N, CA, C and O atoms as a Tinker XYZ file with bonds, in Angstrom:
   484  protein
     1  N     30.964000   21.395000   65.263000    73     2
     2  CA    29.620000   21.736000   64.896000    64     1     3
     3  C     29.047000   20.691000   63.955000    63     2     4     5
     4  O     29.657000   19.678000   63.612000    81     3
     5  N     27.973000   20.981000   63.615000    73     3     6
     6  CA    27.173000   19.890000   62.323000    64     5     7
     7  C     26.006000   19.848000   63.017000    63     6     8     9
     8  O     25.666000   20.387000   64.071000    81     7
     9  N     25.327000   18.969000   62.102000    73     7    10
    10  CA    23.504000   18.852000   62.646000    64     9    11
    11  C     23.431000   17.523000   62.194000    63    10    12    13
    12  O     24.080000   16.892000   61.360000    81    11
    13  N     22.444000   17.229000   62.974000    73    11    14
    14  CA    22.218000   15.540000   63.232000    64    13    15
    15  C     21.075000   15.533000   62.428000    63    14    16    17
    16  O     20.273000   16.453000   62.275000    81    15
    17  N     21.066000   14.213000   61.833000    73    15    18
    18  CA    20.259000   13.792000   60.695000    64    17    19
    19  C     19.133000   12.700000   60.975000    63    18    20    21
    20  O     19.570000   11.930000   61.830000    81    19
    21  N     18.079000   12.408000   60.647000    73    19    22
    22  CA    17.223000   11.424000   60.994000    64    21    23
    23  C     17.461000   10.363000   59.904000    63    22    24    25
    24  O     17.407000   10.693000   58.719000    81    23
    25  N     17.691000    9.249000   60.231000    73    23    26
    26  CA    17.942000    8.127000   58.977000    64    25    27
    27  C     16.569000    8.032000   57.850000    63    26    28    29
    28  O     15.569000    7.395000   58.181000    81    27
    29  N     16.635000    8.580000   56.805000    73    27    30
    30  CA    15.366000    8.197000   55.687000    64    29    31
    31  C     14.445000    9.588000   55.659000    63    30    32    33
    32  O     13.347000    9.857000   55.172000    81    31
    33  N     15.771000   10.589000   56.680000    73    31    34
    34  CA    14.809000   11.817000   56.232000    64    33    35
    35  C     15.086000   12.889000   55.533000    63    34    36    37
    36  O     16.233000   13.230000   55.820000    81    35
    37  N     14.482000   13.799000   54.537000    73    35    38
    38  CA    15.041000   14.348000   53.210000    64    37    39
    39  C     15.373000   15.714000   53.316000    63    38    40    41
    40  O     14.575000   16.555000   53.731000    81    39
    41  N     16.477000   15.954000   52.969000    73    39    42
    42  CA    17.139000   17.284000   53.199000    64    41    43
    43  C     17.137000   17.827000   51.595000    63    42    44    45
    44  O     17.856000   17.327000   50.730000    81    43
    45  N     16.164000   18.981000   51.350000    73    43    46
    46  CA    16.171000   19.585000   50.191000    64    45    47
    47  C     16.485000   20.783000   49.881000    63    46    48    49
    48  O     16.356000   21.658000   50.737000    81    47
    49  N     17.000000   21.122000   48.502000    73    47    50
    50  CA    17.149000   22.458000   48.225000    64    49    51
    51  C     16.783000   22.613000   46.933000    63    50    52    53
    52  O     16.877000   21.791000   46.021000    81    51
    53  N     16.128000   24.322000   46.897000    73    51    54
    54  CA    15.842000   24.602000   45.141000    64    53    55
    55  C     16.754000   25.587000   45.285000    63    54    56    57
    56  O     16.896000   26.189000   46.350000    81    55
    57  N     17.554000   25.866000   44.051000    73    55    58
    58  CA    17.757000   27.151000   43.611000    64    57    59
    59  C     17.297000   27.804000   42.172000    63    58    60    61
    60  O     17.340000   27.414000   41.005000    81    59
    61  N     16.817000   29.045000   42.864000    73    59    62
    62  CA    16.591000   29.581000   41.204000    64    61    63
    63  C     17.255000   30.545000   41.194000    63    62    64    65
    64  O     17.439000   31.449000   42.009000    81    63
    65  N     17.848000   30.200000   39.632000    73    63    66
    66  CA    18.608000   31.655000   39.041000    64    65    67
    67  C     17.601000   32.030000   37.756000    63    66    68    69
    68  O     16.983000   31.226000   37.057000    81    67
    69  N     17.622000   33.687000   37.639000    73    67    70
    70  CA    17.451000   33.471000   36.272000    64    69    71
    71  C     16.347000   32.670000   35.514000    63    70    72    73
    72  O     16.361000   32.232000   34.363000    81    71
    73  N     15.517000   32.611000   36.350000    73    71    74
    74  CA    14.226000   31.728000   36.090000    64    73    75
    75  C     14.387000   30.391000   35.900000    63    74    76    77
    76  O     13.442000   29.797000   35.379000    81    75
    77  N     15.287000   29.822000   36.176000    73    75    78
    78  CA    15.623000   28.827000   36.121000    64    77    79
    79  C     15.838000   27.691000   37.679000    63    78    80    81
    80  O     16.452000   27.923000   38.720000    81    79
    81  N     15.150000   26.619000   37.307000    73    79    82
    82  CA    14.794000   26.088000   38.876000    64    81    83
    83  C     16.227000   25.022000   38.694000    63    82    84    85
    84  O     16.763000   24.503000   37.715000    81    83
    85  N     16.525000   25.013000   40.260000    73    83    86
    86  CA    17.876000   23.714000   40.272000    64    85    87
    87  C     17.956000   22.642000   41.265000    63    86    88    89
    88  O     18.880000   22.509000   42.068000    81    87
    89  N     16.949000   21.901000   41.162000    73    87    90
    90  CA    16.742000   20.826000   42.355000    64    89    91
    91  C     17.301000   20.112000   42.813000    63    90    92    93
    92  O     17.797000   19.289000   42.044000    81    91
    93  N     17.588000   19.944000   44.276000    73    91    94
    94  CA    18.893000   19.415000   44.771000    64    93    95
    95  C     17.877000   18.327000   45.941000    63    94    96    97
    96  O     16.687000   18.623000   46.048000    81    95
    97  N     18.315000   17.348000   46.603000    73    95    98
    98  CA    17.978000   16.386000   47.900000    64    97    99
    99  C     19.056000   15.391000   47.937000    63    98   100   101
   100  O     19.894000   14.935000   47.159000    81    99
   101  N     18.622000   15.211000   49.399000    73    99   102
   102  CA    19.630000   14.126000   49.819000    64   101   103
   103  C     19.145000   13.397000   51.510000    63   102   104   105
   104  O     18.486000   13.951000   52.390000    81   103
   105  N     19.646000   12.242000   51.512000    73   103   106
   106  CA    19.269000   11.526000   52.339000    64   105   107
   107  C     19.720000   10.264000   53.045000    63   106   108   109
   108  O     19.966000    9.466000   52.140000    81   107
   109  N     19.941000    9.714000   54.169000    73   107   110
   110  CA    20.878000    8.555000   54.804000    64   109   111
   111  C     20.202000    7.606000   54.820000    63   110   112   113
   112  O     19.054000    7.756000   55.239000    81   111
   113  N     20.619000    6.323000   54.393000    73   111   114
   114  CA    20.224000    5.330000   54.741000    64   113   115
   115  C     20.717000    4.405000   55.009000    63   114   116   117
   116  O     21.824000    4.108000   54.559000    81   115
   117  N     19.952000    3.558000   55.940000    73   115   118
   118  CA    20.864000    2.217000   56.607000    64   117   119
   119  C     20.597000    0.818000   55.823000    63   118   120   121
   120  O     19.535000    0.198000   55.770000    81   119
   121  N     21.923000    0.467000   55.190000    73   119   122
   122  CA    21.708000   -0.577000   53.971000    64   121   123
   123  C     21.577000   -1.616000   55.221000    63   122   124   125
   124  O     21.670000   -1.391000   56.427000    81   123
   125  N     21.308000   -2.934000   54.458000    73   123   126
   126  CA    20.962000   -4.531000   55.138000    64   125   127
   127  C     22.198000   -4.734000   56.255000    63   126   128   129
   128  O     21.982000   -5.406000   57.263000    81   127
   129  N     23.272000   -4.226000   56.060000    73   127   130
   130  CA    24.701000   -5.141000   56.732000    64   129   131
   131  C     25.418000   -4.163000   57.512000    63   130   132   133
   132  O     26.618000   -4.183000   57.788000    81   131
   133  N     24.139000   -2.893000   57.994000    73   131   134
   134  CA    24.355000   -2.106000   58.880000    64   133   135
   135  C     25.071000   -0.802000   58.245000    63   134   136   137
   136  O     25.209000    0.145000   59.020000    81   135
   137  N     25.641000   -0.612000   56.643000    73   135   138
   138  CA    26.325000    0.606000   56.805000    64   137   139
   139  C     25.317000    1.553000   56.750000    63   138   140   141
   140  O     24.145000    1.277000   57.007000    81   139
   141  N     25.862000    3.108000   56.297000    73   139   142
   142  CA    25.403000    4.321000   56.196000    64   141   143
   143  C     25.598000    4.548000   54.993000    63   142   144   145
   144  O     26.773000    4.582000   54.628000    81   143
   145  N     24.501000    4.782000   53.971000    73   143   146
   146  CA    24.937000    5.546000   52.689000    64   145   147
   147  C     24.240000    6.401000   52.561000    63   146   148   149
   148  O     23.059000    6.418000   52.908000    81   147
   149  N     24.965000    7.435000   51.936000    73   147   150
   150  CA    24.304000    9.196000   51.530000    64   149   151
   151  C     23.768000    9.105000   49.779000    63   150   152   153
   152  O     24.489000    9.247000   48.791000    81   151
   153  N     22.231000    8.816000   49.817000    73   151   154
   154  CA    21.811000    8.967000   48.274000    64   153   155
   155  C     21.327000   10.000000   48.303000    63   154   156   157
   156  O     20.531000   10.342000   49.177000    81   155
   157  N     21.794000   10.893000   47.124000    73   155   158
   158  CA    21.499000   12.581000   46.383000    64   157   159
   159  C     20.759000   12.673000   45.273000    63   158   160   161
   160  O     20.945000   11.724000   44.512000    81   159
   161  N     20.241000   13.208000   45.025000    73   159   162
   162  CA    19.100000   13.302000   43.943000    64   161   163
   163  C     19.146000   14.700000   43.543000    63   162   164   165
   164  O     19.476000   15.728000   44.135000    81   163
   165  N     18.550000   14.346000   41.902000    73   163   166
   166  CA    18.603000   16.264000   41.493000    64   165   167
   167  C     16.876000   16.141000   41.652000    63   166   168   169
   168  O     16.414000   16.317000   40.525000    81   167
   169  N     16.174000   15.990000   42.282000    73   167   170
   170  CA    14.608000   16.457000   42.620000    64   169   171
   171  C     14.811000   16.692000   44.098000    63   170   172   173
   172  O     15.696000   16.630000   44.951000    81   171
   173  N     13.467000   17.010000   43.953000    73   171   174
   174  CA    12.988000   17.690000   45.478000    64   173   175
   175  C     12.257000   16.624000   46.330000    63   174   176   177
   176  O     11.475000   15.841000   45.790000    81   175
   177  N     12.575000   16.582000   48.012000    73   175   178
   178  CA    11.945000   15.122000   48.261000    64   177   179
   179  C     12.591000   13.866000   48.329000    63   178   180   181
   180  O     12.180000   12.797000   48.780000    81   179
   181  N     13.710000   14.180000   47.790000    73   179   182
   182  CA    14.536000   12.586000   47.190000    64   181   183
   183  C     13.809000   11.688000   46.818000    63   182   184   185
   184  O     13.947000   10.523000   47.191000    81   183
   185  N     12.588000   12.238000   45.727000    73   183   186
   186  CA    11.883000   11.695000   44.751000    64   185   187
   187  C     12.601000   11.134000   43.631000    63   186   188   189
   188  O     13.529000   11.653000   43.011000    81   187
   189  N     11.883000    9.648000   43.390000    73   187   190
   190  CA    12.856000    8.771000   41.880000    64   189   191
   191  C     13.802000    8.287000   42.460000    63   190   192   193
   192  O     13.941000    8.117000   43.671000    81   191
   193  N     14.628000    7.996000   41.461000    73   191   194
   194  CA    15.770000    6.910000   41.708000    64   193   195
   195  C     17.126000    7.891000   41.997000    63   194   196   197
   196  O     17.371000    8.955000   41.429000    81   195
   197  N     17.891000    7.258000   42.991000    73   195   198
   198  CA    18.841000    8.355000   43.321000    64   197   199
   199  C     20.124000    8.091000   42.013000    63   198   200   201
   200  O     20.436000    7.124000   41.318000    81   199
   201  N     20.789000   10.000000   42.191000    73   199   202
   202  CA    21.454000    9.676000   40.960000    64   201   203
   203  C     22.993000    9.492000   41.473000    63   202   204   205
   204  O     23.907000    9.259000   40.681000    81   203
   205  N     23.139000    9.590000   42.542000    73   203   206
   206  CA    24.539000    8.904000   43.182000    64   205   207
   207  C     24.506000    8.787000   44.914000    63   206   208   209
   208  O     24.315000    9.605000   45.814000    81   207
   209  N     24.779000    7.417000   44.866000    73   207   210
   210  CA    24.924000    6.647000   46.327000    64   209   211
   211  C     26.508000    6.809000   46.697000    63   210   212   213
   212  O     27.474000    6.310000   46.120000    81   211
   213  N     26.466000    7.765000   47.976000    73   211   214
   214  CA    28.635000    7.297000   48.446000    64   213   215
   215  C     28.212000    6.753000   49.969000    63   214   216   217
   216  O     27.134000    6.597000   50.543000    81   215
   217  N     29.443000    6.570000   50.284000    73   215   218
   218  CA    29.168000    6.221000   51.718000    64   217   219
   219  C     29.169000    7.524000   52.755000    63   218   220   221
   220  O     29.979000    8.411000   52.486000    81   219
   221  N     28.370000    7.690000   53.850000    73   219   222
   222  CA    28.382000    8.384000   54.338000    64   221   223
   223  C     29.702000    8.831000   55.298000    63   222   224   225
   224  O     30.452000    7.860000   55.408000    81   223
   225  N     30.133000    9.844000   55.919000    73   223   226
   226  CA    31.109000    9.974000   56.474000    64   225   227
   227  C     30.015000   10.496000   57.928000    63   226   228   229
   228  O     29.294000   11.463000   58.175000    81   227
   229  N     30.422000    9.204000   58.641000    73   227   230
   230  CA    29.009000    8.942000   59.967000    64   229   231
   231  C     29.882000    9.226000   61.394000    63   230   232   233
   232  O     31.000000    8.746000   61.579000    81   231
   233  N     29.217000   10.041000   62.313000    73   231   234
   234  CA    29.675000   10.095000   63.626000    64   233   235
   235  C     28.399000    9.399000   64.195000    63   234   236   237
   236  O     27.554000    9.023000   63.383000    81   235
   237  N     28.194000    9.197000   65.542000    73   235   238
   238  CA    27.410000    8.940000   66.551000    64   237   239
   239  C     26.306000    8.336000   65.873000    63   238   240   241
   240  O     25.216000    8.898000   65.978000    81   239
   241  N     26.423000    6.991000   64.999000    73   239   242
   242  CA    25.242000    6.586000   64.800000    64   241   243
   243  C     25.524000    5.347000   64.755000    63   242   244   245
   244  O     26.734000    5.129000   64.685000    81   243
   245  N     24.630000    4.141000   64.774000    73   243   246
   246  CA    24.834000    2.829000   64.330000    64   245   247
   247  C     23.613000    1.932000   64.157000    63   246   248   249
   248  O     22.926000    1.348000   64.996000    81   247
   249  N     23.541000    1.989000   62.846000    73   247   250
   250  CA    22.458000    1.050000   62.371000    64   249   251
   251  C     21.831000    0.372000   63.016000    63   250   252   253
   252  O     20.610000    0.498000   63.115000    81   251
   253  N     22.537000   -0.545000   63.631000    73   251   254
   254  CA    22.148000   -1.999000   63.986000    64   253   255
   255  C     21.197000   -1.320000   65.428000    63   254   256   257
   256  O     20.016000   -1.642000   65.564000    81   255
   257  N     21.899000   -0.358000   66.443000    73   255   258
   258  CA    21.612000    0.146000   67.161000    64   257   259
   259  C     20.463000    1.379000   67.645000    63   258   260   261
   260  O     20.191000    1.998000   68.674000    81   259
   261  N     19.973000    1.308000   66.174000    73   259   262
   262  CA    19.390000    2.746000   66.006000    64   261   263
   263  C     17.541000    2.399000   66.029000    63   262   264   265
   264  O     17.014000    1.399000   65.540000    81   263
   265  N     16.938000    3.369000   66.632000    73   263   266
   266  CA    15.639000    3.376000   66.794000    64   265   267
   267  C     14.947000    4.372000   65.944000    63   266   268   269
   268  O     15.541000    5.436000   65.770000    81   267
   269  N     13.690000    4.192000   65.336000    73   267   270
   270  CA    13.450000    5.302000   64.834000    64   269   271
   271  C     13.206000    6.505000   64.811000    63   270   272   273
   272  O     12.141000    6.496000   65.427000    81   271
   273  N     13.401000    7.594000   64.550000    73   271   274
   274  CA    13.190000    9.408000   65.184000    64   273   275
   275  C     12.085000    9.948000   64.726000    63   274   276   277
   276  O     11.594000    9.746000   63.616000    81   275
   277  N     11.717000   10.573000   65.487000    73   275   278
   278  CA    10.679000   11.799000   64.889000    64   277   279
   279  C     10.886000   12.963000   64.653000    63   278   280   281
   280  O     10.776000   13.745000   65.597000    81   279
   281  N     11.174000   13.369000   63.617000    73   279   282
   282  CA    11.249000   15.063000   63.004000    64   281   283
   283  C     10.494000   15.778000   62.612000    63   282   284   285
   284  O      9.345000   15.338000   62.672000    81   283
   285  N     10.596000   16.735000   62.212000    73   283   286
   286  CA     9.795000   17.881000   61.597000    64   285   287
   287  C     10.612000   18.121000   60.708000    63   286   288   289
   288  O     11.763000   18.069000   61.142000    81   287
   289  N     10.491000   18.529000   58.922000    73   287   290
   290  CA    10.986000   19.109000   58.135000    64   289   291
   291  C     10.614000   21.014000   57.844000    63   290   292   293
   292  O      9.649000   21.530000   57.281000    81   291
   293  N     11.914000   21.697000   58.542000    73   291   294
   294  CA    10.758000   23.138000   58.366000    64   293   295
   295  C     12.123000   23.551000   56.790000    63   294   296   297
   296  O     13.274000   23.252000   56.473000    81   295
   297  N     11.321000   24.129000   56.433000    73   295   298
   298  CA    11.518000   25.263000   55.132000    64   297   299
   299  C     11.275000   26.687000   55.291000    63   298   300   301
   300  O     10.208000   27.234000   55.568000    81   299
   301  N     12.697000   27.345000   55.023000    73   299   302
   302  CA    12.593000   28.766000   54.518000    64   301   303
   303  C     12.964000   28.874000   53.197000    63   302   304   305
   304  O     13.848000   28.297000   52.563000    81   303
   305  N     12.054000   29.801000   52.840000    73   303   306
   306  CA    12.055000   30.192000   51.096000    64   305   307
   307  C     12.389000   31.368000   50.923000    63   306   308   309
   308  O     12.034000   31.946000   51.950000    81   307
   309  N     13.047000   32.373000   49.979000    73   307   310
   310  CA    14.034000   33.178000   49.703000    64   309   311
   311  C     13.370000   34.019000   49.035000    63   310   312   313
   312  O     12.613000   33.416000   48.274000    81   311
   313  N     13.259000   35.387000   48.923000    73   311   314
   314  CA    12.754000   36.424000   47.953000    64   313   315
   315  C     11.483000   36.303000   48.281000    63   314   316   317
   316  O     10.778000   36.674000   47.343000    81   315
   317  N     10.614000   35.795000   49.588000    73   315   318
   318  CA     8.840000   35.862000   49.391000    64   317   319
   319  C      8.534000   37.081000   48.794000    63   318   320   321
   320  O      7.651000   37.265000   47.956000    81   319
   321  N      9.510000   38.137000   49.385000    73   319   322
   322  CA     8.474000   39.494000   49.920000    64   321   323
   323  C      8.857000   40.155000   48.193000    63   322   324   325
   324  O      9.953000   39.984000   47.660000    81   323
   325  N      7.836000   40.813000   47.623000    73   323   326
   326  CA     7.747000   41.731000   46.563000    64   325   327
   327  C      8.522000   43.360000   46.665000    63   326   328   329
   328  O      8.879000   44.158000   45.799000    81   327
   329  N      8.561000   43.371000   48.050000    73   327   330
   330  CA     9.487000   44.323000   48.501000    64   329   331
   331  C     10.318000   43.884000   48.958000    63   330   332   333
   332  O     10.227000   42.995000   49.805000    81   331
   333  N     11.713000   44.522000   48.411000    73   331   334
   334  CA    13.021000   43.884000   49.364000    64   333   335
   335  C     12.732000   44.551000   51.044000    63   334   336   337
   336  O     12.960000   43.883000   52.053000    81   335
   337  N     12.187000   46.001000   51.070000    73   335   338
   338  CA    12.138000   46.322000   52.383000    64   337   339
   339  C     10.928000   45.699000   53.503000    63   338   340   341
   340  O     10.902000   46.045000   54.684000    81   339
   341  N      9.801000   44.576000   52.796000    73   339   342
   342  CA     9.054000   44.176000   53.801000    64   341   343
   343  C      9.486000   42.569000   54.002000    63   342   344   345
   344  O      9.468000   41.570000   53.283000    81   343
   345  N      9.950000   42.924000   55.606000    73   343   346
   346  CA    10.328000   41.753000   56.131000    64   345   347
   347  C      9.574000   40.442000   56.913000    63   346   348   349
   348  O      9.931000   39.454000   57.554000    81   347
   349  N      8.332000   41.050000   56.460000    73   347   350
   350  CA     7.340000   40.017000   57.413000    64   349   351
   351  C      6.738000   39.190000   56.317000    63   350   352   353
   352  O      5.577000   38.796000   56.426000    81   351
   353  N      7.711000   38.814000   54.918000    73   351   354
   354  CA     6.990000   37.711000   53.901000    64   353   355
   355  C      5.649000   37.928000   53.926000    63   354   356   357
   356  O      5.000000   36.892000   54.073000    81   355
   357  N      4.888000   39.135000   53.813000    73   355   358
   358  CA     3.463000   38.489000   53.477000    64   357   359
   359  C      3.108000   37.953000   52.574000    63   358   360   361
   360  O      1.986000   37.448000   52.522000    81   359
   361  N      4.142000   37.902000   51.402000    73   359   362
   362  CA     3.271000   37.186000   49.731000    64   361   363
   363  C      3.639000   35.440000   50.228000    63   362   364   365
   364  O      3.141000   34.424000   49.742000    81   363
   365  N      4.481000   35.524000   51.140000    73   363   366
   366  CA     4.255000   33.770000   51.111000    64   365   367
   367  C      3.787000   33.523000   52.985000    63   366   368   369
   368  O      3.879000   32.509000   53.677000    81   367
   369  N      3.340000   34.773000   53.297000    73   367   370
   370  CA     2.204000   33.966000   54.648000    64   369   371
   371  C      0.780000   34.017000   53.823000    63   370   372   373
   372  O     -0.286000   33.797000   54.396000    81   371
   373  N      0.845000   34.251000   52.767000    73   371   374
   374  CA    -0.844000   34.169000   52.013000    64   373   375
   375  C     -1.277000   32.943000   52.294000    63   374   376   377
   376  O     -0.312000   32.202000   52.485000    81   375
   377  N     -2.481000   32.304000   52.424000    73   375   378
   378  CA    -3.072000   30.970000   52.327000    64   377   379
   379  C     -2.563000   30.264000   51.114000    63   378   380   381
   380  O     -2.580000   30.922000   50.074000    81   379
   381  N     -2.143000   29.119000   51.066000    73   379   382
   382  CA    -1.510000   28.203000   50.117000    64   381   383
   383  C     -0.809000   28.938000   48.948000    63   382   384   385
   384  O     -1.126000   28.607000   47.805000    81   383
   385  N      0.199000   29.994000   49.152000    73   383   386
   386  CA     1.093000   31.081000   48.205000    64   385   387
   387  C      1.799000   29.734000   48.327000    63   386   388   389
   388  O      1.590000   28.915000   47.432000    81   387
   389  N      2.709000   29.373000   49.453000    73   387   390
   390  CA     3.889000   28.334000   49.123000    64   389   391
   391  C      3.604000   26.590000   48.457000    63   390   392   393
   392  O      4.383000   25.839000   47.870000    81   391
   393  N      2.253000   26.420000   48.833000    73   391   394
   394  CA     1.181000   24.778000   48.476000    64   393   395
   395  C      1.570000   25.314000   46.499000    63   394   396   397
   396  O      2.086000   24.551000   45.682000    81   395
   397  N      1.149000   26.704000   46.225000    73   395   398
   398  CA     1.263000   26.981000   44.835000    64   397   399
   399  C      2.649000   27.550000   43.918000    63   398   400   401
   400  O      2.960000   27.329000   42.747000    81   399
   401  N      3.065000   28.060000   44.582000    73   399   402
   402  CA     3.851000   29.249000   43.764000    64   401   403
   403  C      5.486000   28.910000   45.134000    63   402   404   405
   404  O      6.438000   29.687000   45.215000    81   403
   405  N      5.341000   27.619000   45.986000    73   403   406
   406  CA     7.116000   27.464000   46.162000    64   405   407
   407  C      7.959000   27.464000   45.840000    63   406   408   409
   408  O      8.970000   27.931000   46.362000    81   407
   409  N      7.764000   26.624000   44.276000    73   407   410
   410  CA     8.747000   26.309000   43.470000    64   409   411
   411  C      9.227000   27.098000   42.935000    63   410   412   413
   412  O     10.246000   26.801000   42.310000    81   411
   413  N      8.748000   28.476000   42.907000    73   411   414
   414  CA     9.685000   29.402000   41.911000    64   413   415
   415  C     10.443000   30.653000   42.834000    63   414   416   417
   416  O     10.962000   31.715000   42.490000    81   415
   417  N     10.267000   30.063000   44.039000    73   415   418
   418  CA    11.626000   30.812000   45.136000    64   417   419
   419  C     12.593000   29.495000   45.265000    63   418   420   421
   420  O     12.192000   28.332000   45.224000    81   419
   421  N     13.788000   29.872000   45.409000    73   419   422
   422  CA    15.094000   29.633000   46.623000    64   421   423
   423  C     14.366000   28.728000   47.763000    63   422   424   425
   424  O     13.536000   29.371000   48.406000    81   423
   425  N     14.487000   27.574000   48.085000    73   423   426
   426  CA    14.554000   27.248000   49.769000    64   425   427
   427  C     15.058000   26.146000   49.941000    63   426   428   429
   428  O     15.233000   25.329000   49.037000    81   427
   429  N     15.378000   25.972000   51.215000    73   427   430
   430  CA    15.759000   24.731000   51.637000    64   429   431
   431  C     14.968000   24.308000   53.073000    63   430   432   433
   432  O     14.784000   24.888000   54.143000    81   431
   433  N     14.627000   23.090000   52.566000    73   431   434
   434  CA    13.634000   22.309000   53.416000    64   433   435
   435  C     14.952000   21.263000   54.476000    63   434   436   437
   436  O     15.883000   20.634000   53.973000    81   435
   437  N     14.735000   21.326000   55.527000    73   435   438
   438  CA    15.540000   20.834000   56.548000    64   437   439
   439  C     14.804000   19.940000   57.295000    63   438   440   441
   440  O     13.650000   20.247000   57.595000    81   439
   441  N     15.527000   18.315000   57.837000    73   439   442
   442  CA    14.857000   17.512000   58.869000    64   441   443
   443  C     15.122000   17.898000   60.220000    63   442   444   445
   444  O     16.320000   18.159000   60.329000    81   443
   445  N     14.624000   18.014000   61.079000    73   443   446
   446  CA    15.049000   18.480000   62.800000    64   445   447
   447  C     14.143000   17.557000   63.185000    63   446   448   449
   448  O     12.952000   17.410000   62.913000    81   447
   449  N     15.247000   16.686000   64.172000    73   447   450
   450  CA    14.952000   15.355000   65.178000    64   449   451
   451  C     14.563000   16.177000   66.136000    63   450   452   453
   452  O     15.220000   17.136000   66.543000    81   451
   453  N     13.069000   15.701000   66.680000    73   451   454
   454  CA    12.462000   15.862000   67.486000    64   453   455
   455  C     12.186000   15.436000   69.035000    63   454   456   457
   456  O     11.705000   15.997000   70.020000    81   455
   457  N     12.702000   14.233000   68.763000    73   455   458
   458  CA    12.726000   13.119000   69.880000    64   457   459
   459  C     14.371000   12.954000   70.113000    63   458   460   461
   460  O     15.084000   13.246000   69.153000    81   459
   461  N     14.855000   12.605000   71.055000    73   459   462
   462  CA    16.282000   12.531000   71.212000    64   461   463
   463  C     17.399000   10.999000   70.639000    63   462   464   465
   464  O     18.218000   10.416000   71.349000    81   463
   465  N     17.159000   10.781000   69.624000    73   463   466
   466  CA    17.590000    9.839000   68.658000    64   465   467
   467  C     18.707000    9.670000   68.437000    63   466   468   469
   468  O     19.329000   10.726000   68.314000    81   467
   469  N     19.377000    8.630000   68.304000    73   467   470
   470  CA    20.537000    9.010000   67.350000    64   469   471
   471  C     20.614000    9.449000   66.046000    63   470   472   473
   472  O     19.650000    9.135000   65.349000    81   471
   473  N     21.701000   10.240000   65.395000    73   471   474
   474  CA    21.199000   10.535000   63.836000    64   473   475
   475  C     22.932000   10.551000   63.661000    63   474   476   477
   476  O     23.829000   10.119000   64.384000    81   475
   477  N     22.935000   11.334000   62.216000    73   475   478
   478  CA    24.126000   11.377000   61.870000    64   477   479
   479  C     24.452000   13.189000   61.869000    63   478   480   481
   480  O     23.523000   13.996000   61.871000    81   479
   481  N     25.522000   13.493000   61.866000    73   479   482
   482  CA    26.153000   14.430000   61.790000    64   481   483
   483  C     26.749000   15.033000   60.801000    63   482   484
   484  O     27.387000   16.067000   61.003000    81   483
């Protein structure tokens, strides 16, 4: 199993505990001499300077070989509903509830290759 990754595209997560926000991202990129490195960031976006670069542990991809993809990043966010029993999120299908008030749910924002690309795994 695993999910394939678009090179330069940002895989995010918030968690909140406790009122407290915990920003997580991460993202692949293809350095000059063809490798794969995985830079992680504590923001959202893999905004700023990353705070640790490793090498990626890469199946089915190769730099040199690789074309660019088209994705979509979708996000689900955690706790919308004000009721635990209403399941149809209406406080975050409101008009711009998530543009305002995202940051203080749970979610993780995901890349999904759209076009049939290579990515990483």
């Amino acid at each position: 199993g695993g999910h394939y990754y678009a090179i330069n595209a940002c895989d995010s997560y918030n968690t909140v505990m406790n009122g407290t926000s915990y920003k997580s991202s991460f993202k692949y990129v293809c350095t000059d001499d063809g490798d794969i490195e995985k830079y992680s960031y504590s923001t959202l976006n893999c905004e700023g300077e990353a705070d640790d670069v490793s090498i990626a542990d890469v199946e089915h991809h190769q730099c040199k070989a690789a074309r660019d993809c088209n994705y979509a990043t979708v996000c689900s966010y955690d706790d919308c509903s004000a009721n635990v029993n209403d399941t149809t999120c209406s406080i975050c299908s409101e008009a711009n509830y998530i543009d305002n008030y995202g940051e203080d749910h749970s979610s993780h924002c995901f890349p999904y290759i759209t076009d049939g690309c290579y990515g990483l795994k």
